[in-house]
PDB file of C-alpha atoms in Angstrom:
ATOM      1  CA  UNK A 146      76.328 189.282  24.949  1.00 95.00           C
ATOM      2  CA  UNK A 147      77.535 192.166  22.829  1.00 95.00           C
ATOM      3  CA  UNK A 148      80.571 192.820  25.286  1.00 96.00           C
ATOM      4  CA  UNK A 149      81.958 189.338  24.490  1.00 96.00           C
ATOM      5  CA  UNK A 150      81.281 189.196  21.018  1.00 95.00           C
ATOM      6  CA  UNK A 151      83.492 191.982  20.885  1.00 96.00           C
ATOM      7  CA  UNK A 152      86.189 190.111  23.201  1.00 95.00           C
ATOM      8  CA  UNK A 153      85.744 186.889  21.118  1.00 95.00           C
ATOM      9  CA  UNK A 154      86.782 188.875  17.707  1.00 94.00           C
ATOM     10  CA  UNK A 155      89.754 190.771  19.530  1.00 95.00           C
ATOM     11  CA  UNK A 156      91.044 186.995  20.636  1.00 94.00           C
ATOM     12  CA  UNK A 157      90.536 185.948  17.413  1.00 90.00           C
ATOM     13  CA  UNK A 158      92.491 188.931  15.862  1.00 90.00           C
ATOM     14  CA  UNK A 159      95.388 188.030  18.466  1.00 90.00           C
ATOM     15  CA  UNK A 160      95.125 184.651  17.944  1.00 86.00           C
ATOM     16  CA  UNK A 161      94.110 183.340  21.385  1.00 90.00           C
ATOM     17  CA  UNK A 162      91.584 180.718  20.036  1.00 88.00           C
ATOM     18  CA  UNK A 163      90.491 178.972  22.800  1.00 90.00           C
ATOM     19  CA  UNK A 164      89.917 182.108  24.605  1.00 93.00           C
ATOM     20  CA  UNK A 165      88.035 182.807  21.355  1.00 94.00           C
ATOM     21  CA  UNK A 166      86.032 179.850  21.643  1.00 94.00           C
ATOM     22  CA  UNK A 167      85.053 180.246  25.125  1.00 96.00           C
ATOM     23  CA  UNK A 168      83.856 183.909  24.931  1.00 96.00           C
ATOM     24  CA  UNK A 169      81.595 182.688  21.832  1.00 96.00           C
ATOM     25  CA  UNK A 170      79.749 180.024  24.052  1.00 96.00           C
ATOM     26  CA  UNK A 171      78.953 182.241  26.834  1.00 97.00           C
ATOM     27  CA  UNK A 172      77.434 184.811  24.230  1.00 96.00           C
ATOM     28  CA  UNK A 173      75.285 181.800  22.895  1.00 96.00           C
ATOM     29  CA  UNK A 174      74.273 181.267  26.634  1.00 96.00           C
ATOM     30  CA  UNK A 175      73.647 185.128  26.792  1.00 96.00           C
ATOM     31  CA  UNK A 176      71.420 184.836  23.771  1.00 94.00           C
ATOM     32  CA  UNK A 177      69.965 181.316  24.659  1.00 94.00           C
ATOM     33  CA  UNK A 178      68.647 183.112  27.822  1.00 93.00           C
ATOM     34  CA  UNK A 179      67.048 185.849  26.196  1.00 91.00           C
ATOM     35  CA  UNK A 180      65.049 183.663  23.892  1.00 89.00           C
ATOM     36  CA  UNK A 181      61.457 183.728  25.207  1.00 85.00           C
ATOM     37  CA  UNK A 182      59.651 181.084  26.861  1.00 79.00           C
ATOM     38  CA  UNK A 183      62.798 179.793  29.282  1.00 79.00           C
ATOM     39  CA  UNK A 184      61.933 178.094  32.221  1.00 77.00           C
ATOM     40  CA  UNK A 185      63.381 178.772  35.380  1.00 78.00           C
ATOM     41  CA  UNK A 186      65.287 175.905  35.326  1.00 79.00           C
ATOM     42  CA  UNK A 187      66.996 176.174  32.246  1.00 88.00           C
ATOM     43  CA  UNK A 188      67.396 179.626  33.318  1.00 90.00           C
ATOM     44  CA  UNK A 189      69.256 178.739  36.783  1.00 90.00           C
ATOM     45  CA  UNK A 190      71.471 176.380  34.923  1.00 92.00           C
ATOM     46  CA  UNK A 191      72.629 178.812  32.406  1.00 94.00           C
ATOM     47  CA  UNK A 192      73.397 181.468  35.104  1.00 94.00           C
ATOM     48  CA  UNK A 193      75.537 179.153  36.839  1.00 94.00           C
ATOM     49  CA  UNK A 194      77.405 178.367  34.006  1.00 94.00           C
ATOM     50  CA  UNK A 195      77.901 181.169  32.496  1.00 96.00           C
ATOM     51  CA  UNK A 196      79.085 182.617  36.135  1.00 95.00           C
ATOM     52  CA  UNK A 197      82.007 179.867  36.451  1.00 94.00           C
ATOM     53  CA  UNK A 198      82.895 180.356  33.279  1.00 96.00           C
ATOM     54  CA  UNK A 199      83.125 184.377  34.086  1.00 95.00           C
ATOM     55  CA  UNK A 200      86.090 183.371  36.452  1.00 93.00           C
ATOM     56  CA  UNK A 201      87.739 180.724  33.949  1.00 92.00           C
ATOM     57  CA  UNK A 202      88.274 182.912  30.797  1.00 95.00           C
ATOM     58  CA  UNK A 203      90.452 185.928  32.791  1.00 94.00           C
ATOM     59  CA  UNK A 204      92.326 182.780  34.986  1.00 91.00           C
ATOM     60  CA  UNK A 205      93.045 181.802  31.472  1.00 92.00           C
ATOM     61  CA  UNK A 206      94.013 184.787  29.767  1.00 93.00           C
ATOM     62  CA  UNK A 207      95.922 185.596  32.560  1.00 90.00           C
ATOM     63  CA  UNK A 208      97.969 182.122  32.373  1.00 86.00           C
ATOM     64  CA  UNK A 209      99.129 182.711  28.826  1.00 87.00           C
ATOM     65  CA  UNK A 210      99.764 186.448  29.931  1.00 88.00           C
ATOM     66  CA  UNK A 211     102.551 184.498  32.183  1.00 86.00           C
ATOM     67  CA  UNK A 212     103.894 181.858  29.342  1.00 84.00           C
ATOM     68  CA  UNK A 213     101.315 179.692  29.059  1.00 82.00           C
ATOM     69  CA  UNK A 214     100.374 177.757  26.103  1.00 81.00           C
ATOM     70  CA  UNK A 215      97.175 178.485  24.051  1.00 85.00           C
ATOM     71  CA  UNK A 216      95.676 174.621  24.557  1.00 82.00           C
ATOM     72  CA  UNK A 217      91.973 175.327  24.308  1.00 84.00           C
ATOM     73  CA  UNK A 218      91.992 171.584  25.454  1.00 81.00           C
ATOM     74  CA  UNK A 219      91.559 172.665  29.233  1.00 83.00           C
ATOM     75  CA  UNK A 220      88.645 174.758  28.297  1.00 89.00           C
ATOM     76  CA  UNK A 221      87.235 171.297  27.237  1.00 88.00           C
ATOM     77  CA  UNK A 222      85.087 170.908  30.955  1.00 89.00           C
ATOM     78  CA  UNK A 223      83.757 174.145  30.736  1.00 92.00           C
ATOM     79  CA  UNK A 224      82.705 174.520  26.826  1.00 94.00           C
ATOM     80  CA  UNK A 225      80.543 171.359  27.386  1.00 93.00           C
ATOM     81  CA  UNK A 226      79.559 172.777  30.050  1.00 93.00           C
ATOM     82  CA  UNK A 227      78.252 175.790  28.338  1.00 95.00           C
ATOM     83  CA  UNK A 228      76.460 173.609  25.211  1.00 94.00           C
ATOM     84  CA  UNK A 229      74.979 171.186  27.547  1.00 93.00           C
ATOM     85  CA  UNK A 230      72.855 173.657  29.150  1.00 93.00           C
ATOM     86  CA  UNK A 231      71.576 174.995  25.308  1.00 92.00           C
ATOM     87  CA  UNK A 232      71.380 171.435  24.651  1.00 90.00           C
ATOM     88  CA  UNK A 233      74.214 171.150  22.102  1.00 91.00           C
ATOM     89  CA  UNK A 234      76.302 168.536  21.112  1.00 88.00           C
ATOM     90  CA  UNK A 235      79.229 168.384  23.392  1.00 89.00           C
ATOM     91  CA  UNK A 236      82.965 168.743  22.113  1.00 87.00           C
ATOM     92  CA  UNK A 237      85.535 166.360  21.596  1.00 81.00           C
ATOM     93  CA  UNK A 238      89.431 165.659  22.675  1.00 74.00           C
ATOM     94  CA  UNK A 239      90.619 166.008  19.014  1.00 70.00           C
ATOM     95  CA  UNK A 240      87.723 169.098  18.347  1.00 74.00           C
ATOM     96  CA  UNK A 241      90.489 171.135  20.443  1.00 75.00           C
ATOM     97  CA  UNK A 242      93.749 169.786  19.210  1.00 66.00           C
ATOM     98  CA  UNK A 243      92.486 170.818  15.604  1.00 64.00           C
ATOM     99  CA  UNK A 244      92.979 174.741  16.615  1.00 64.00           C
ATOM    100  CA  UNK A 245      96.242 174.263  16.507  1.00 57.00           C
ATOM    101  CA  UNK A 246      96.259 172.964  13.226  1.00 53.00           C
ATOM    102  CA  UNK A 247      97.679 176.212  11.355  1.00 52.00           C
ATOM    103  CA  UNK A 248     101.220 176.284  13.919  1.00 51.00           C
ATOM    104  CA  UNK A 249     103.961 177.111  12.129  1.00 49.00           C
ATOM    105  CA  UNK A 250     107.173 175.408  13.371  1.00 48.00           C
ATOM    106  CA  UNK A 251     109.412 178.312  11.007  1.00 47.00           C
ATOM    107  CA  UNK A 252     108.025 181.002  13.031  1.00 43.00           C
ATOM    108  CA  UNK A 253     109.706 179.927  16.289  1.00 50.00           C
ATOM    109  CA  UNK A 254     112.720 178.797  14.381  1.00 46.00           C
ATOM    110  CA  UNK A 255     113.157 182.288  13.354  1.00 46.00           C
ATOM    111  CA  UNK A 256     112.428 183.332  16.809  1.00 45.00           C
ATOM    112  CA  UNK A 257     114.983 181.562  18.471  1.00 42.00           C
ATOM    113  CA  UNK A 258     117.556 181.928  15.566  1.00 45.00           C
ATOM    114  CA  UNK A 259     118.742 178.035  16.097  1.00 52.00           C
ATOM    115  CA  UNK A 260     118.159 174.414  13.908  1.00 58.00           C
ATOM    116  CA  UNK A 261     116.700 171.238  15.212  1.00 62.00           C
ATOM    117  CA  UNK A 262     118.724 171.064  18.761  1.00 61.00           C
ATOM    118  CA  UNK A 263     119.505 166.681  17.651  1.00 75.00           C
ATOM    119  CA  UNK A 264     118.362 163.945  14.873  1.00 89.00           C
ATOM    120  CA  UNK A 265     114.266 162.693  16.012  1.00 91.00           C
ATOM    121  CA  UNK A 266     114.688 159.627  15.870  1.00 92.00           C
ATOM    122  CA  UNK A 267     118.113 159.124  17.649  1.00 93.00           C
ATOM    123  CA  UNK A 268     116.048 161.219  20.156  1.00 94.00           C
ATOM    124  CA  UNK A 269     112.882 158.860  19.871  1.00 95.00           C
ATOM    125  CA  UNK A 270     115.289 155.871  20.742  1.00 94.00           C
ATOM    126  CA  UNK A 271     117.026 157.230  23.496  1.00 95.00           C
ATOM    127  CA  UNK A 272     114.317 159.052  25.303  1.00 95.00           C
ATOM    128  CA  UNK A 273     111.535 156.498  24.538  1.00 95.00           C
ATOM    129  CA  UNK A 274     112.593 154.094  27.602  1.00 96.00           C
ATOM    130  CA  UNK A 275     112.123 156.903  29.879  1.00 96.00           C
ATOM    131  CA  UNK A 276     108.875 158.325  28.933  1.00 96.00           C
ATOM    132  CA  UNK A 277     107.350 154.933  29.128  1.00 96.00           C
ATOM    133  CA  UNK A 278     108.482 154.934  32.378  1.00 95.00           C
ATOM    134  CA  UNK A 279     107.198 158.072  33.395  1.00 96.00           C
ATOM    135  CA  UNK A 280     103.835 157.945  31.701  1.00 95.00           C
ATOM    136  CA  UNK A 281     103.586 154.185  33.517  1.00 94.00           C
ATOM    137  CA  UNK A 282     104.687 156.165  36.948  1.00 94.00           C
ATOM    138  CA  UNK A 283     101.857 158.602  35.785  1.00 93.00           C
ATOM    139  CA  UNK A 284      99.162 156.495  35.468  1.00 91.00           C
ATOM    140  CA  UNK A 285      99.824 154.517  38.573  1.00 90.00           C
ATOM    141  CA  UNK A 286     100.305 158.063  40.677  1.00 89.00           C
ATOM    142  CA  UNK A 287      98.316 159.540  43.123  1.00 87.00           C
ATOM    143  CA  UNK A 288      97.687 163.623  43.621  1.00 83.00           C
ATOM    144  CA  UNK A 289     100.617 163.749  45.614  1.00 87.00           C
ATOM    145  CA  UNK A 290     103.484 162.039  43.340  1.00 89.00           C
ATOM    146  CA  UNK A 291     102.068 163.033  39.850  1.00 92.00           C
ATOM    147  CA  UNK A 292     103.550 166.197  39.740  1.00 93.00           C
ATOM    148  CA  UNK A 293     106.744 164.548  39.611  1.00 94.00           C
ATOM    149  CA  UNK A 294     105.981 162.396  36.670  1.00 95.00           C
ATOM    150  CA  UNK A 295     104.296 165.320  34.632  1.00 95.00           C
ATOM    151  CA  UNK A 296     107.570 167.168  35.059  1.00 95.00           C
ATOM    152  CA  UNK A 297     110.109 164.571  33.523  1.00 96.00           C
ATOM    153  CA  UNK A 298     107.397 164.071  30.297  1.00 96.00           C
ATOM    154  CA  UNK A 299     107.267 167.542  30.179  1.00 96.00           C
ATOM    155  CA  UNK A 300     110.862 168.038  29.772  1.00 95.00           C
ATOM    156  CA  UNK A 301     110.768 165.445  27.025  1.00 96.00           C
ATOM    157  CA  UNK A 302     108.151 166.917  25.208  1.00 95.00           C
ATOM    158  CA  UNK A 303     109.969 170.172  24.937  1.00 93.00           C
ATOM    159  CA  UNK A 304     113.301 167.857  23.813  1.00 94.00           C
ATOM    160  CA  UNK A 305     110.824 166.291  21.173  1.00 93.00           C
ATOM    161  CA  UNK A 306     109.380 169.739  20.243  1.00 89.00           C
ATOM    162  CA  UNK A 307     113.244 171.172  19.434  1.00 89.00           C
ATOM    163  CA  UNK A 308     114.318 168.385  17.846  1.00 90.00           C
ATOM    164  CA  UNK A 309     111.423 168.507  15.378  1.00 89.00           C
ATOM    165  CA  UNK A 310     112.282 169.162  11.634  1.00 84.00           C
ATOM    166  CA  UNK A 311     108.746 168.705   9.994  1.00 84.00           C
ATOM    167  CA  UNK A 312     105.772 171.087  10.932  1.00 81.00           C
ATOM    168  CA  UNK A 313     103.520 168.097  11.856  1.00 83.00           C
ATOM    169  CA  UNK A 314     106.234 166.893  14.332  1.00 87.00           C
ATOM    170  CA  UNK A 315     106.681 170.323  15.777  1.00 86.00           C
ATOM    171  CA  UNK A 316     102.528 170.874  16.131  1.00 83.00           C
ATOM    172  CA  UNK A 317     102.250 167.520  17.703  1.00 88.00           C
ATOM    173  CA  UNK A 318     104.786 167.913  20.527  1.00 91.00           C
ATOM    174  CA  UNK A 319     103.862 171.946  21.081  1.00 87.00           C
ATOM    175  CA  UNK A 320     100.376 170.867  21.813  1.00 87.00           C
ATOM    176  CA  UNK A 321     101.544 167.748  24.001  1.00 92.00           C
ATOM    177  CA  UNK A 322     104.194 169.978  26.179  1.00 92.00           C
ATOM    178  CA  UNK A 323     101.298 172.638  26.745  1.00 88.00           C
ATOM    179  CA  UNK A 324      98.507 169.969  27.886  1.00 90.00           C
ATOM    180  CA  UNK A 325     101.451 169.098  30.110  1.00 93.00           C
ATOM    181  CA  UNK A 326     102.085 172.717  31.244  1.00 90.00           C
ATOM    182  CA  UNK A 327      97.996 172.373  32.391  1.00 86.00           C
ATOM    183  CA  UNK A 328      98.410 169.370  34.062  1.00 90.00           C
ATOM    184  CA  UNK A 329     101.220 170.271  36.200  1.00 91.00           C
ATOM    185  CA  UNK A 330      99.372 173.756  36.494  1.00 85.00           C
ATOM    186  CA  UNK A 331      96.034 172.196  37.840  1.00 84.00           C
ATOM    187  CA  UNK A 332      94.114 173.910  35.207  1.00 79.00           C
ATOM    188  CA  UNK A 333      93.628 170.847  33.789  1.00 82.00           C
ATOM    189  CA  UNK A 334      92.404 167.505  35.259  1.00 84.00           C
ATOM    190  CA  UNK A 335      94.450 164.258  34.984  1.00 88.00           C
ATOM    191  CA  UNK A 336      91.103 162.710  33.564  1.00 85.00           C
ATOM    192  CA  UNK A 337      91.467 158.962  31.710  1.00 85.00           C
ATOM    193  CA  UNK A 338      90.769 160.277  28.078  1.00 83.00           C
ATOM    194  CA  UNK A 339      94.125 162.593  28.607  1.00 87.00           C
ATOM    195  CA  UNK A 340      96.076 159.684  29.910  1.00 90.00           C
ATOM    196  CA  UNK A 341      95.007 157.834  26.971  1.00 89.00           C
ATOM    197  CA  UNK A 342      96.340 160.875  24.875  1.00 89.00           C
ATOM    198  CA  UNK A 343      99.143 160.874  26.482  1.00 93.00           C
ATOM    199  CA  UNK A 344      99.388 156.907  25.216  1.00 93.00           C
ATOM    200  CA  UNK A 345      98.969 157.568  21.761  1.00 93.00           C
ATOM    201  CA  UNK A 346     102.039 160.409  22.816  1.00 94.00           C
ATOM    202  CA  UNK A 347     103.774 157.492  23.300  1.00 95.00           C
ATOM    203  CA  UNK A 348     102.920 155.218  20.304  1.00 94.00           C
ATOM    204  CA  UNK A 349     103.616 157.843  18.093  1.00 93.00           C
ATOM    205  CA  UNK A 350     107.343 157.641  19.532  1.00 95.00           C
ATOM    206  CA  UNK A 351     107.122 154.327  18.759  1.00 95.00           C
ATOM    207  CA  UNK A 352     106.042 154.785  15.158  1.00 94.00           C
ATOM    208  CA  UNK A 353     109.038 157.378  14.180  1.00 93.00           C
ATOM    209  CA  UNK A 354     111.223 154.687  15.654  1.00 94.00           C
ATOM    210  CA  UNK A 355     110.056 151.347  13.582  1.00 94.00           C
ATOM    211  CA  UNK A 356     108.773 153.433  10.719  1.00 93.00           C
ATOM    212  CA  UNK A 357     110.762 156.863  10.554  1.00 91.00           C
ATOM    213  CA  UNK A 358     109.984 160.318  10.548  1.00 88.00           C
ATOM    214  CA  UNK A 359     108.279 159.148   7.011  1.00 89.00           C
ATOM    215  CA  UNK A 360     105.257 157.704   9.570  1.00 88.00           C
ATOM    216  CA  UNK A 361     104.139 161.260   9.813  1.00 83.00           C
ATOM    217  CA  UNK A 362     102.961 160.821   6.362  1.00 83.00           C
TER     218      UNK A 362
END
């Protein structure tokens, strides 16, 4: 418990937050099983999570160590996981998305040294048709062809995500091209409530286009 409190405040300083979160759950299992009175139950149920969840948080790490995104959305399985068995409230979709609240679009602008790469909503118009059609190939896809539609969305995403010229508009489609990044990855399960995400993805396109960039509002 006291060796990943310590690893949950050096994520925190480096701002790896869903690492973060994950290393504070499995201390409140560490705890939660040194409260007296456990039976062996609860006990077995906490070792086992807290185990898997030994082997998830370096996998992790190690996948942002190579480029990855920090999405703490597919840590989702395995922080419920780790409340259920202390009998807490389990974590939502949008719980995650709202670490990434504080991204700041002007420090990768100042990174890359470049403007918006083309105008949003000519984007949104041209590139709409498509990612309806790949989302629609998506959710009709078994494991074997959805790799193919998770690449041409993700390729869009990052298209949406240069073309951005608001903050809200660049958080949106960071987060979107790295739960896309898991998915094609395997880290993170093509589950229904991420396909539905991946819907409102596609509504929100929508919106910019009928209502302009204003619709962020």
């Amino acid at each position: 418990a006291e060796h990943l409190h310590e690893i949950g405040g050096v994520l925190k300083v480096v701002e790896i937050y869903g690492g973060a979160l994950l290393a504070e759950e499995m201390e409140l299992v560490c705890r939660f099983m040194l409260e007296p009175g456990r039976n062996k139950d609860t006990l077995s149920d906490c070792l086992d999570a807290l185990t898997r969840a030994m082997v998830q948080l370096p996998a992790y790490l190690e996948r942002m160590l190579a480029g990855g995104r920090d999405v703490a959305l597919v840590l989702l399985p395995m922080l419920n996981d780790l409340r259920a068995v202390r009998g807490q409230a389990l974590l939502s979709e949008s719980t995650l998305l709202l670490l990434n609240r504080d991204l700041s679009r002007d420090v990768t602008l100042s990174q890359r040294g470049s403007e918006p790469s083309e105008d949003f909503i000519q984007l949104s118009r041209k590139v709409r048709p498509a990612f309806q059609l790949a989302l629609l190939g998506l959710l009709k896809a078994d494991d074997e062809s959805a790799p193919k539609h998770l690449h041409k969305l993700h390729k869009m995403a990052l298209a949406f995500e240069r073309a951005a010229n608001r903050d809200d508009v660049y958080r949106l489609w960071w987060v979107v091209g790295g739960v896309l990044e898991c998915l094609i990855d395997r880290t993170l399960p093509i589950s229904v409530s991420v396909k539905r995400l991946l819907g409102q993805a596609d509504r929100r396109i929508k919106r910019v286009i009928d209502d302009g960039i204003e619709s962020f509002d």
